[in-house]
């Protein structure tokens, strides 16, 4: 521990202690989504199951709700519904990460947690920070207990990446196959002419988790955006999945509606075996979902958590101006491969938050008042509309086959409309949590996520449908505690 680290720990703890005092006063603060105590949150990182606990790290700027120098915040849980906040785990306190502890992953072996991340450095001067002026260092932090991270080591710098890469190489994800370790990193490769850079994934290989050599470079057959962020490679029910967040992809009607995209390619074989990528499929069709990461838990499930936000978007989050915090994470989603695509469903542990159940049939409309945190299952084969707090609606038109998510007014904070095609509607499942909505269509065939900001803590929900059935639950808050080392 150096002097910089000690001072940062004191400053962060003081900032968080003051924020804890107002924890329950803010009606926009989610009750069952992980969020920052104060300041800014973005990418989930280092997701893992370790020594009986789920660990969720996240990029964190406690001093600036609009995003300043990034640290890693840290939550842990035994059951995904009762969480301890353990403060900031990794600080920007070394020459190789002094401008930010950027995204990365966790690898567990021999009761040891290995955290790999990108150490960001931006030099002072007249630089474009794409081709010059920026260091993207790969850093390894090791812990024997999942709580203390005192051993940090810079294991790769820009000179270890291919020379035709720009300075944008980041977000390591590590796994093991047989007697080798592998790592993917997102990269921006220089094009043959100015302005035609393209995204790719770099694959590295190691025998000791410390010394890494480039093994392969993977990209789509045709250029697809100028940068691929947050790569994640994993097997899923016999398929090989490469998830990435491409930047610079042009919208195509209702496809690629956000500024940056978030989705996956299915590969014809393992990424370590000269694979070929299939088409790109979006993971979420709403306004606020980016930089997801997956891990395998002790039950063998592939679990995914994403950032409920979107970088550089032209819409806002009023919590930044009014409550001094911004953003949250999605609920944990369990992934399955079926019908030629990834399906996502909320982790079943969230059902422990359910209170009384209301069931009913709809032949016209149904209204429920005084709601804030709740879960709705609607079974319907025709068209429908669900209205939340008046200015948010989810509707389905069986003729156009579109599910439309529409927001307007102050509640929207600049969000407007998103849509996705669904051939046949059978079920829509909503998780509503004060200022975040997650929509699961047909058991997770399609998913849409958005933030929204009602004027009051409670609001009204209305369903219109000619013929349908529903289940409705009010939901309890998750338990949030300050951990013993806080």
Coordinates of C-alpha atoms in Angstrom, one line a residue, residues 43-44 99 111 137 141 166 175 223 242 246 280 290 324 353 361 386 425 470:
X43 CA -19.2 -1.7 -16.6
X44 CA -19.6 -4.9 -14.4
X99 CA -6.1 7.5 -15.0
X111 CA -8.5 -20.8 -4.0
X137 CA -1.8 -1.6 -19.9
X141 CA -4.2 -8.1 -9.2
X166 CA -4.4 1.7 -32.2
X175 CA -10.2 -18.7 -19.1
X223 CA -15.8 -4.6 -41.1
X242 CA -18.2 -14.4 -28.6
X246 CA -19.1 -2.8 -31.3
X280 CA -24.2 -10.5 -35.1
X290 CA -24.1 -2.3 -22.4
X324 CA -25.2 12.7 -6.9
X353 CA -38.3 -11.1 -3.3
X361 CA -57.9 -12.5 -16.5
X386 CA -49.0 -1.9 -20.7
X425 CA -46.3 -13.3 -28.8
X470 CA -51.6 -12.2 -15.7

